[in-house]
CSV table of C-alpha atoms in Angstrom, one decimal:
chain,number,residue,atom,x,y,z
A,1437,MET,CA,0.0,0.1,0.0
A,1438,LYS,CA,2.7,2.4,0.3
A,1439,LYS,CA,4.6,1.6,-3.2
A,1440,ARG,CA,3.7,5.6,-4.8
A,1441,LEU,CA,1.3,5.5,-8.2
A,1442,SER,CA,2.5,9.2,-9.3
A,1443,THR,CA,1.5,7.5,-13.3
A,1444,LEU,CA,-0.8,4.5,-12.1
A,1445,SER,CA,-3.6,4.9,-14.0
A,1446,TYR,CA,-7.0,5.1,-11.7
A,1447,ILE,CA,-7.6,1.0,-12.4
A,1448,LEU,CA,-4.3,0.1,-11.0
A,1449,VAL,CA,-4.7,2.5,-8.2
A,1450,CYS,CA,-8.1,0.3,-7.6
A,1451,ALA,CA,-6.0,-3.0,-7.8
A,1452,LEU,CA,-4.1,-1.7,-4.1
A,1453,PHE,CA,-7.8,-1.6,-3.0
A,1454,VAL,CA,-8.1,-4.7,-4.2
A,1455,SER,CA,-4.9,-6.1,-3.4
A,1456,ALA,CA,-5.5,-4.2,0.9
A,1457,CYS,CA,-9.1,-6.7,0.7
A,1458,GLY,CA,-7.3,-9.4,-0.5
A,1459,ASN,CA,-11.0,-10.5,-2.8
A,1460,SER,CA,-11.4,-11.0,-6.2
A,1461,ASN,CA,-15.2,-9.7,-7.2
A,1462,ASP,CA,-15.6,-9.4,-10.9
A,1463,SER,CA,-14.7,-12.6,-13.5
A,1464,GLY,CA,-14.4,-9.2,-15.9
A,1465,SER,CA,-15.4,-11.5,-19.1
A,1466,ASN,CA,-19.3,-10.8,-19.5
A,1467,PRO,CA,-19.4,-9.2,-22.6
A,1468,SER,CA,-23.2,-9.7,-23.0
A,1469,SER,CA,-24.2,-7.3,-20.2
A,1470,GLY,CA,-23.4,-3.7,-21.4
A,1471,ASN,CA,-26.0,-2.6,-23.0
A,1472,ALA,CA,-29.9,-1.0,-22.7
A,1473,SER,CA,-31.3,-2.6,-25.5
A,1474,GLU,CA,-30.3,-6.3,-24.7
A,1475,SER,CA,-31.6,-4.5,-20.9
A,1476,LYS,CA,-35.1,-4.3,-22.5
A,1477,SER,CA,-34.8,-7.6,-24.0
A,1478,ALA,CA,-33.9,-9.0,-21.0
A,1479,SER,CA,-37.3,-7.6,-19.4
A,1480,THR,CA,-39.6,-7.9,-21.9
A,1481,ALA,CA,-38.6,-11.9,-22.0
A,1482,GLU,CA,-38.9,-12.5,-18.6
A,1483,GLY,CA,-41.8,-9.6,-17.7
A,1484,GLY,CA,-43.9,-9.8,-20.5
A,1485,ASN,CA,-46.0,-6.5,-20.6
A,1486,LYS,CA,-47.2,-6.5,-17.5
A,1487,ASN,CA,-47.1,-3.2,-15.9
A,1488,VAL,CA,-44.5,-3.1,-12.7
A,1489,GLU,CA,-44.3,0.5,-10.2
A,1490,PHE,CA,-41.9,0.4,-8.0
A,1491,LYS,CA,-40.0,3.5,-5.3
A,1492,PHE,CA,-37.2,4.9,-5.5
A,1493,PHE,CA,-35.3,6.6,-2.2
A,1494,SER,CA,-32.8,9.1,-3.0
A,1495,ASN,CA,-30.5,11.6,0.1
A,1496,ASN,CA,-30.5,13.8,-3.5
A,1497,PRO,CA,-33.7,16.4,-3.8
A,1498,ASP,CA,-32.1,18.1,-6.8
A,1499,ARG,CA,-32.8,16.3,-9.8
A,1500,THR,CA,-31.1,19.1,-12.0
A,1501,GLY,CA,-27.2,18.5,-11.0
A,1502,GLY,CA,-24.8,16.5,-9.4
A,1503,GLN,CA,-25.9,12.6,-7.9
A,1504,GLY,CA,-29.4,13.4,-8.2
A,1505,LEU,CA,-29.2,14.2,-11.8
A,1506,ALA,CA,-27.2,11.0,-12.7
A,1507,GLU,CA,-29.9,8.9,-11.1
A,1508,GLN,CA,-33.0,11.0,-12.8
A,1509,LYS,CA,-31.3,10.1,-16.2
A,1510,LEU,CA,-31.3,6.3,-15.7
A,1511,ILE,CA,-34.3,6.2,-14.0
A,1512,ASP,CA,-36.4,8.1,-17.5
A,1513,ARG,CA,-33.7,6.1,-19.8
A,1514,TYR,CA,-34.8,2.9,-18.3
A,1515,MET,CA,-38.4,3.5,-18.0
A,1516,SER,CA,-38.3,4.6,-22.0
A,1517,GLU,CA,-36.9,1.2,-23.0
A,1518,ASN,CA,-39.1,-0.5,-20.3
A,1519,PRO,CA,-42.4,1.1,-20.9
A,1520,ASN,CA,-44.5,-1.4,-18.8
A,1521,VAL,CA,-41.7,-0.2,-15.8
A,1522,LYS,CA,-43.2,3.0,-13.9
A,1523,ILE,CA,-40.3,4.7,-11.1
A,1524,THR,CA,-41.3,7.2,-8.4
A,1525,VAL,CA,-38.5,9.2,-7.0
A,1526,GLU,CA,-39.0,10.3,-2.8
A,1527,THR,CA,-35.7,12.2,-1.7
A,1528,LEU,CA,-35.0,13.1,1.6
A,1529,SER,CA,-32.4,15.3,2.9
A,1530,PRO,CA,-30.3,15.7,4.4
A,1531,ASP,CA,-28.7,12.4,5.4
A,1532,PRO,CA,-29.9,12.4,9.0
A,1533,GLN,CA,-33.5,12.8,8.3
A,1534,PHE,CA,-33.0,10.1,5.6
A,1535,GLN,CA,-31.1,7.9,7.8
A,1536,ASP,CA,-34.1,8.6,10.3
A,1537,LYS,CA,-36.8,7.8,7.7
A,1538,LEU,CA,-35.1,4.4,6.5
A,1539,LYS,CA,-35.4,3.5,10.4
A,1540,ILE,CA,-39.2,4.1,10.5
A,1541,TYR,CA,-39.4,2.1,7.4
A,1542,ASN,CA,-37.4,-0.4,7.8
A,1543,THR,CA,-39.6,-1.4,11.2
A,1544,SER,CA,-42.6,-0.6,9.3
A,1545,ASP,CA,-41.6,-3.0,6.8
A,1546,LYS,CA,-42.1,-0.7,3.6
A,1547,LEU,CA,-38.6,0.5,2.7
A,1548,PRO,CA,-38.8,1.7,-0.9
A,1549,ASP,CA,-37.9,-1.1,-3.4
A,1550,VAL,CA,-34.4,0.9,-3.8
A,1551,THR,CA,-32.6,2.8,-2.1
A,1552,MET,CA,-29.2,4.9,-1.4
A,1553,MET,CA,-27.9,2.6,1.4
A,1554,TRP,CA,-24.5,3.2,2.9
A,1555,GLY,CA,-22.0,0.5,3.5
A,1556,GLN,CA,-20.9,-0.7,6.7
A,1557,LYS,CA,-22.3,-3.1,9.5
A,1558,ARG,CA,-23.6,0.0,11.1
A,1559,TYR,CA,-25.5,1.2,9.1
A,1560,LEU,CA,-26.7,-2.4,6.9
A,1561,TYR,CA,-27.2,-4.4,10.2
A,1562,PRO,CA,-30.8,-3.5,10.9
A,1563,LEU,CA,-32.3,-3.9,7.8
A,1564,VAL,CA,-30.2,-7.4,7.0
A,1565,LYS,CA,-31.4,-8.1,10.8
A,1566,ASN,CA,-35.0,-7.7,9.8
A,1567,ASN,CA,-34.2,-9.3,6.2
A,1568,SER,CA,-35.0,-5.8,4.6
A,1569,LEU,CA,-33.2,-6.5,1.7
A,1570,VAL,CA,-32.2,-9.0,-1.4
A,1571,THR,CA,-28.8,-9.9,-2.0
A,1572,PHE,CA,-26.5,-9.7,-4.7
A,1573,ALA,CA,-24.4,-12.2,-6.0
A,1574,LYS,CA,-20.8,-11.2,-8.0
A,1575,GLU,CA,-22.0,-13.0,-11.1
A,1576,ASP,CA,-24.5,-9.7,-11.4
A,1577,PHE,CA,-21.8,-7.3,-11.8
A,1578,ALA,CA,-19.1,-9.2,-14.1
A,1579,GLY,CA,-17.5,-7.2,-17.2
A,1580,GLN,CA,-18.8,-4.0,-15.3
A,1581,GLY,CA,-15.1,-2.9,-14.3
A,1582,PHE,CA,-16.7,-2.9,-10.3
A,1583,ILE,CA,-13.1,-2.1,-7.9
A,1584,ASP,CA,-13.3,-6.0,-6.0
A,1585,ALA,CA,-12.5,-4.7,-2.4
A,1586,ALA,CA,-15.4,-1.6,-3.0
A,1587,PHE,CA,-18.3,-4.8,-2.3
A,1588,ASP,CA,-16.8,-5.4,0.9
A,1589,SER,CA,-18.6,-2.7,2.7
A,1590,PHE,CA,-21.7,-3.9,1.5
A,1591,THR,CA,-21.3,-7.6,2.5
A,1592,MET,CA,-22.5,-9.2,6.0
A,1593,ASP,CA,-21.7,-12.9,6.2
A,1594,GLY,CA,-20.5,-13.7,2.9
A,1595,LYS,CA,-23.7,-11.9,1.3
A,1596,ILE,CA,-23.7,-8.6,-0.6
A,1597,TYR,CA,-26.6,-6.3,0.3
A,1598,GLY,CA,-26.2,-3.4,-1.9
A,1599,ILE,CA,-24.3,-2.3,-5.1
A,1600,PRO,CA,-21.3,0.2,-3.9
A,1601,LYS,CA,-22.0,3.6,-6.2
A,1602,ASN,CA,-18.4,6.0,-5.5
A,1603,THR,CA,-14.8,6.2,-4.8
A,1604,ASP,CA,-15.1,8.8,-2.0
A,1605,PHE,CA,-11.6,10.9,-1.1
A,1606,LEU,CA,-11.8,13.6,0.7
A,1607,VAL,CA,-10.2,17.1,-0.9
A,1608,LEU,CA,-10.3,21.3,-0.8
A,1609,TYR,CA,-11.3,23.1,-3.5
A,1610,ALA,CA,-9.8,26.3,-3.7
A,1611,ASN,CA,-10.7,29.4,-5.9
A,1612,LYS,CA,-7.1,29.8,-7.4
A,1613,LYS,CA,-7.5,33.6,-7.9
A,1614,LEU,CA,-9.3,35.1,-5.5
A,1615,LEU,CA,-6.3,33.0,-3.4
A,1616,ALA,CA,-4.2,35.4,-6.2
A,1617,ASP,CA,-6.4,38.3,-5.5
A,1618,ASN,CA,-5.3,38.4,-1.6
A,1619,GLY,CA,-1.1,37.9,-2.7
A,1620,LEU,CA,-1.9,33.9,-1.4
A,1621,GLU,CA,-1.4,30.5,-2.5
A,1622,PRO,CA,-3.2,27.3,-2.0
A,1623,PRO,CA,-1.9,25.8,0.8
A,1624,THR,CA,0.1,23.0,1.1
A,1625,THR,CA,1.0,22.7,4.8
A,1626,GLU,CA,-1.5,23.1,7.8
A,1627,ALA,CA,0.5,26.0,8.8
A,1628,ASP,CA,-0.5,27.9,5.7
A,1629,LEU,CA,-4.0,27.3,6.4
A,1630,PHE,CA,-3.4,29.3,9.6
A,1631,LYS,CA,-1.5,31.9,7.5
A,1632,ILE,CA,-5.3,32.0,4.8
A,1633,ALA,CA,-7.1,32.5,7.3
A,1634,ASP,CA,-5.4,35.6,9.3
A,1635,ALA,CA,-4.9,37.2,5.8
A,1636,LEU,CA,-8.4,36.7,5.0
A,1637,LYS,CA,-9.6,37.3,8.8
A,1638,SER,CA,-10.6,41.8,7.9
A,1639,LYS,CA,-11.9,41.1,4.1
A,1640,ASP,CA,-15.5,39.2,5.3
A,1641,ILE,CA,-14.0,36.1,3.0
A,1642,VAL,CA,-13.9,32.9,4.4
A,1643,PRO,CA,-11.0,31.2,4.7
A,1644,ILE,CA,-12.5,27.6,4.1
A,1645,ALA,CA,-16.0,26.9,3.6
A,1646,LEU,CA,-17.8,23.7,6.3
A,1647,ASP,CA,-20.7,22.1,6.8
A,1648,GLY,CA,-20.4,22.3,10.6
A,1649,ARG,CA,-24.1,21.3,10.9
A,1650,ASP,CA,-24.6,18.0,10.1
A,1651,SER,CA,-21.4,16.7,12.0
A,1652,TRP,CA,-20.1,14.4,9.8
A,1653,PRO,CA,-18.3,17.0,7.7
A,1654,LEU,CA,-16.3,18.0,11.3
A,1655,ALA,CA,-15.4,14.2,11.9
A,1656,LEU,CA,-13.9,13.9,7.8
A,1657,LEU,CA,-11.5,16.8,9.3
A,1658,PHE,CA,-10.9,15.3,12.5
A,1659,ASP,CA,-9.5,12.4,10.5
A,1660,ALA,CA,-7.5,14.1,8.7
A,1661,VAL,CA,-5.9,16.6,11.1
A,1662,VAL,CA,-5.7,13.1,13.0
A,1663,ALA,CA,-4.1,11.6,10.0
A,1664,ARG,CA,-2.0,14.5,9.7
A,1665,GLN,CA,-0.5,14.4,13.1
A,1666,SER,CA,0.0,10.9,13.8
A,1667,GLY,CA,2.0,10.0,10.1
A,1668,GLY,CA,-1.2,8.1,8.9
A,1669,PHE,CA,-4.7,6.0,10.3
A,1670,GLU,CA,-3.0,3.6,11.9
A,1671,LEU,CA,-3.8,5.8,14.6
A,1672,TYR,CA,-7.4,5.2,14.2
A,1673,HIS,CA,-7.4,2.3,12.7
A,1674,LYS,CA,-6.1,0.8,16.1
A,1675,ALA,CA,-8.6,2.6,18.6
A,1676,MET,CA,-12.0,1.5,16.4
A,1677,ASP,CA,-10.2,-2.2,17.0
A,1678,ARG,CA,-9.5,-1.5,20.6
A,1679,THR,CA,-5.6,-2.7,20.1
A,1680,GLY,CA,-5.1,1.0,20.3
A,1681,SER,CA,-7.0,4.1,21.6
A,1682,PHE,CA,-8.4,7.5,21.1
A,1683,ASP,CA,-7.4,8.8,24.5
A,1684,HIS,CA,-4.0,9.6,22.7
A,1685,PRO,CA,-1.6,12.2,22.4
A,1686,ASP,CA,-1.5,13.0,18.5
A,1687,VAL,CA,-5.3,13.1,18.8
A,1688,ILE,CA,-5.4,15.7,22.1
A,1689,ALA,CA,-2.7,18.1,19.6
A,1690,SER,CA,-5.5,17.3,16.9
A,1691,ALA,CA,-8.2,18.5,19.0
A,1692,LYS,CA,-5.9,21.6,20.1
A,1693,LYS,CA,-5.1,22.3,16.1
A,1694,ILE,CA,-8.7,21.8,15.6
A,1695,GLN,CA,-9.7,24.5,17.8
A,1696,ARG,CA,-7.3,27.2,17.5
A,1697,MET,CA,-8.5,26.5,13.7
A,1698,VAL,CA,-12.3,27.3,14.3
A,1699,THR,CA,-10.8,30.7,17.1
A,1700,GLU,CA,-9.0,31.9,14.7
A,1701,GLY,CA,-11.5,32.0,12.2
A,1702,MET,CA,-10.7,29.4,9.8
A,1703,PHE,CA,-14.2,28.8,9.2
A,1704,GLY,CA,-15.8,31.6,9.9
A,1705,GLU,CA,-18.4,33.2,12.2
A,1706,GLY,CA,-21.3,30.8,13.2
A,1707,PHE,CA,-20.3,27.6,10.9
A,1708,LEU,CA,-21.6,25.2,12.9
A,1709,ASN,CA,-25.3,26.7,12.4
A,1710,LEU,CA,-24.5,26.5,8.3
A,1711,ASP,CA,-25.1,23.1,6.3
A,1712,TYR,CA,-24.3,21.5,3.3
A,1713,GLY,CA,-26.1,23.7,0.7
A,1714,GLY,CA,-24.6,26.8,2.7
A,1715,ALA,CA,-21.5,26.0,2.5
A,1716,ARG,CA,-21.5,25.2,-0.6
A,1717,ASN,CA,-23.6,28.6,-1.8
A,1718,LEU,CA,-20.7,30.6,0.0
A,1719,PHE,CA,-18.0,28.7,-2.0
A,1720,GLY,CA,-19.5,29.3,-5.2
A,1721,GLN,CA,-20.3,32.4,-4.5
A,1722,GLY,CA,-16.7,33.0,-4.0
A,1723,LYS,CA,-17.2,34.6,-0.4
A,1724,ALA,CA,-15.0,31.6,0.0
A,1725,ALA,CA,-11.7,30.9,-0.5
A,1726,MET,CA,-11.8,26.6,0.3
A,1727,TYR,CA,-14.8,24.1,0.8
A,1728,LEU,CA,-13.8,20.7,2.3
A,1729,MET,CA,-15.8,18.5,0.9
A,1730,GLY,CA,-15.5,15.1,-0.6
A,1731,GLN,CA,-14.5,14.0,-4.4
A,1732,TRP,CA,-18.1,13.8,-5.2
A,1733,GLU,CA,-18.8,17.9,-5.2
A,1734,MET,CA,-16.2,18.0,-8.7
A,1735,GLY,CA,-18.8,18.9,-10.1
A,1736,ILE,CA,-19.3,22.9,-8.7
A,1737,SER,CA,-16.9,23.4,-11.6
A,1738,THR,CA,-19.5,23.4,-13.9
A,1739,ASP,CA,-22.3,24.2,-12.1
A,1740,VAL,CA,-24.2,27.3,-14.0
A,1741,ASN,CA,-26.1,28.7,-10.7
A,1742,PHE,CA,-22.8,30.0,-9.8
A,1743,PRO,CA,-20.4,32.7,-11.6
A,1744,GLU,CA,-18.0,32.0,-14.5
A,1745,GLU,CA,-15.4,33.6,-12.5
A,1746,VAL,CA,-15.1,31.8,-10.0
A,1747,ARG,CA,-16.4,28.5,-12.0
A,1748,ASP,CA,-13.3,29.4,-14.1
A,1749,ASN,CA,-10.7,29.9,-11.3
A,1750,LEU,CA,-11.8,26.8,-9.3
A,1751,ILE,CA,-9.1,23.5,-8.3
A,1752,ALA,CA,-9.3,20.7,-5.8
A,1753,ILE,CA,-6.1,19.6,-3.8
A,1754,PRO,CA,-5.3,17.5,-1.0
A,1755,TRP,CA,-5.8,18.1,2.2
A,1756,PRO,CA,-2.0,19.9,3.2
A,1757,ALA,CA,1.1,18.4,4.5
A,1758,SER,CA,1.8,18.4,8.4
A,1759,ASP,CA,4.4,21.3,9.0
A,1760,ASP,CA,6.8,18.5,10.5
A,1761,GLY,CA,6.3,16.7,7.0
A,1762,LYS,CA,4.9,13.2,8.8
A,1763,GLY,CA,1.8,13.7,7.4
A,1764,ARG,CA,2.1,13.5,4.3
A,1765,THR,CA,-0.9,14.5,1.7
A,1766,THR,CA,-0.5,11.7,-0.8
A,1767,ASP,CA,-2.0,10.0,2.8
A,1768,LEU,CA,-5.4,10.2,0.7
A,1769,LEU,CA,-9.0,9.9,3.5
A,1770,ALA,CA,-10.5,7.4,1.0
A,1771,TRP,CA,-13.4,4.6,1.3
A,1772,PHE,CA,-16.2,3.5,-0.3
A,1773,GLY,CA,-19.5,5.5,1.0
A,1774,GLY,CA,-22.8,4.7,-0.6
A,1775,GLY,CA,-24.5,2.7,-3.0
A,1776,TYR,CA,-28.0,1.2,-3.8
A,1777,SER,CA,-29.5,-2.0,-2.3
A,1778,VAL,CA,-33.1,-2.9,-3.2
A,1779,SER,CA,-36.4,-3.5,-0.4
A,1780,ALA,CA,-36.8,-8.1,0.2
A,1781,LYS,CA,-40.4,-7.5,0.8
A,1782,SER,CA,-41.9,-5.6,-1.6
A,1783,GLU,CA,-43.8,-7.1,-4.6
A,1784,SER,CA,-41.6,-5.2,-6.8
A,1785,SER,CA,-38.5,-6.5,-5.2
A,1786,GLU,CA,-37.3,-8.9,-8.9
A,1787,ASP,CA,-38.0,-5.9,-11.1
A,1788,ALA,CA,-36.5,-3.4,-8.5
A,1789,LYS,CA,-33.6,-5.5,-8.8
A,1790,LYS,CA,-33.4,-5.6,-11.9
A,1791,PHE,CA,-33.6,-2.5,-12.6
A,1792,ALA,CA,-30.7,-2.3,-9.9
A,1793,ILE,CA,-28.3,-4.0,-11.3
A,1794,TRP,CA,-29.1,-2.2,-15.1
A,1795,MET,CA,-28.1,1.1,-13.7
A,1796,PHE,CA,-24.7,-0.7,-13.0
A,1797,GLN,CA,-23.7,-1.7,-15.8
A,1798,LYS,CA,-20.5,0.2,-17.1
A,1799,GLN,CA,-22.8,2.2,-19.8
A,1800,ASN,CA,-24.3,3.9,-17.3
A,1801,TRP,CA,-23.6,4.8,-13.5
A,1802,ALA,CA,-20.4,4.6,-14.4
A,1803,LYS,CA,-20.3,6.6,-18.3
A,1804,THR,CA,-23.5,8.7,-17.0
A,1805,VAL,CA,-21.5,10.4,-13.9
A,1806,TRP,CA,-17.4,10.7,-15.3
A,1807,GLU,CA,-18.9,12.3,-18.5
A,1808,ASN,CA,-21.5,14.6,-16.9
A,1809,GLY,CA,-18.8,15.4,-14.2
A,1810,ILE,CA,-20.4,14.6,-11.6
A,1811,THR,CA,-17.9,12.0,-9.7
A,1812,PHE,CA,-15.8,9.2,-9.1
A,1813,PRO,CA,-17.4,5.7,-10.1
A,1814,ALA,CA,-16.8,2.9,-8.0
A,1815,GLN,CA,-16.1,0.9,-11.3
A,1816,ASN,CA,-13.4,1.6,-13.8
A,1817,TYR,CA,-14.4,5.1,-16.1
A,1818,ASP,CA,-11.4,4.7,-18.1
A,1819,GLU,CA,-12.9,4.1,-21.9
A,1820,PHE,CA,-15.2,6.8,-20.5
A,1821,LYS,CA,-12.6,9.8,-21.0
A,1822,THR,CA,-13.0,12.4,-22.8
A,1823,GLY,CA,-9.6,14.4,-23.7
A,1824,LYS,CA,-12.4,17.4,-22.1
A,1825,GLU,CA,-12.6,17.0,-18.3
A,1826,THR,CA,-12.4,19.5,-16.5
A,1827,ARG,CA,-9.5,20.6,-14.4
A,1828,VAL,CA,-10.7,20.3,-11.2
A,1829,GLN,CA,-12.0,16.2,-12.0
A,1830,ASN,CA,-8.2,16.1,-13.7
A,1831,ASP,CA,-6.8,17.4,-10.8
A,1832,LEU,CA,-8.9,15.2,-8.6
A,1833,THR,CA,-7.7,12.6,-10.9
A,1834,GLY,CA,-4.2,12.7,-10.5
A,1835,ILE,CA,-4.9,13.3,-5.5
A,1836,LEU,CA,-6.5,9.8,-6.0
A,1837,GLY,CA,-3.9,8.7,-9.1
A,1838,ASN,CA,-1.0,10.0,-6.4
A,1839,ALA,CA,-2.3,8.4,-3.2
A,1840,THR,CA,0.0,6.1,-1.6
A,1841,VAL,CA,-1.6,4.9,1.8
A,1842,PHE,CA,-5.7,5.1,1.4
A,1843,SER,CA,-8.3,5.0,4.6
A,1844,GLY,CA,-10.3,2.6,4.1
A,1845,ALA,CA,-13.4,3.5,6.1
A,1846,ASN,CA,-13.3,6.8,7.9
A,1847,SER,CA,-13.6,6.3,11.9
A,1848,GLN,CA,-17.2,7.8,11.6
A,1849,ASP,CA,-18.4,4.9,9.9
A,1850,LEU,CA,-17.4,2.3,11.8
A,1851,PHE,CA,-19.1,3.2,15.2
A,1852,SER,CA,-22.2,1.2,16.4
A,1853,THR,CA,-25.7,2.6,15.5
A,1854,SER,CA,-26.3,3.7,18.9
A,1855,THR,CA,-22.7,5.0,19.7
A,1856,ALA,CA,-22.2,7.2,16.1
A,1857,LYS,CA,-24.3,10.4,17.2
A,1858,SER,CA,-22.0,10.3,20.8
A,1859,TYR,CA,-18.8,10.4,18.9
A,1860,LEU,CA,-20.5,13.8,16.2
A,1861,ASP,CA,-22.0,15.5,18.8
A,1862,ALA,CA,-18.0,15.0,20.5
A,1863,ILE,CA,-16.3,16.6,18.2
A,1864,THR,CA,-19.0,19.3,17.8
A,1865,GLU,CA,-18.9,19.6,21.5
A,1866,MET,CA,-14.7,20.2,21.2
A,1867,MET,CA,-14.9,22.5,18.4
A,1868,ALA,CA,-17.5,24.4,20.0
A,1869,SER,CA,-15.1,24.7,22.4
A,1870,LYS,CA,-17.8,23.0,24.7
A,1871,SER,CA,-14.9,20.3,25.7
A,1872,THR,CA,-11.0,20.2,26.7
A,1873,PRO,CA,-9.1,18.3,24.1
A,1874,GLU,CA,-7.9,15.7,27.0
A,1875,ASP,CA,-11.5,15.6,27.8
A,1876,PHE,CA,-12.8,14.9,24.6
A,1877,ALA,CA,-10.0,12.4,23.6
A,1878,LYS,CA,-10.8,10.5,27.2
A,1879,LYS,CA,-14.8,10.7,25.9
A,1880,ILE,CA,-14.2,9.4,22.1
A,1881,ASP,CA,-12.2,6.5,23.7
A,1882,GLY,CA,-15.2,5.7,26.5
A,1883,ILE,CA,-17.7,6.1,23.0
A,1884,ALA,CA,-15.0,4.1,21.1
A,1885,ASP,CA,-14.9,1.4,23.6
A,1886,LYS,CA,-18.9,0.7,24.1
A,1887,SER,CA,-18.9,1.2,20.5
A,1888,PHE,CA,-16.7,-2.0,19.4
A,1889,LYS,CA,-18.8,-4.3,23.0
A,1890,GLU,CA,-21.9,-3.5,20.9
A,1891,MET,CA,-20.2,-4.6,16.8
A,1892,ASN,CA,-18.4,-7.6,18.6
A,1893,PRO,CA,-20.6,-9.0,21.2
């Protein structure tokens, strides 16, 4: 995992994930499964003229941009090619509300036919325990270019309960012109971040737009800072599997650094009340110099809702290195995030599963999200490169391709269902200076211990 990959293509980066997880999931030899007309024929042959209707539950309310647009494009095409199928869409955001509704659907046995889902035991276990999800076979996705390890987080007891959609990683988006107009360069070290904050403090420009209301972006920030402070991801991996501890000097130092970021105005005033859309808009309108978010926001550079001058000057950079060089920019906080699952308790399960498998034929999801500059799929997309990729797309490709160490699932996804909120609340309290770094470290270590015992009874 520590071999440098500066010139390798994305597929070779994917191979590192494969190597890390040691599974083989993609036979890569199903040439007959990749086009829509065959999907239609199969549907007709197996479904006849029976009218079918099912629901698609998404956490992407915007159906005109981003992943919501990709979903809608595919849904519309599938219905066009299969006129006996009607798919209705329900959306809910932000994610905490979506997850709460998902729990209600599960406990009432009314899970939508196809639903956005996150991997990891924390999310899947309640639904698997309730027999709410259909299972998939590796052969369902043969030849579709999936990164083998991407299925790991959707697999429990050897059964696949969801389809991964993205390769996710944390970056900083930066407005290069706005920085230059103020005599600043994009940061390469964490010390640069403090210089930028100091320079912009009196100019009504927020150094880094940050969604503080949802708390999970704060956890990503915490993970990134700890990784730089400790020189990698081992500390929080060991803290989660209890061979180590969060009550550690590097965690305390990281908390002190983050609290200093807050007090020196790095995220602007009142950022803990700023939601996802607000933070994105702050940056997109040129009122923030940088924006901390995942690669899935790469479409921000083509979002016509933002001024052309901003869009034309956007770049993506990795979270800066530690000042002592121990934490490198090539240590990438990267994981396989969301995907889709299918309800096992609806009358349309079979048709919904057929649609979900069709959705992830490589000509569908992978091609759509890459060609529209939306996100990095969990499938190889090399064949869909056009040479007309945006600067941000190319920057992100470079960040992923140059990474030497990948975190895997970040710590917040590894907590049990009952402790995840406590962990996120503790980070929010720490950033609001309602706890000392020392008390914070002890608190999240206790939460991690409780989580481990619940996850490993």
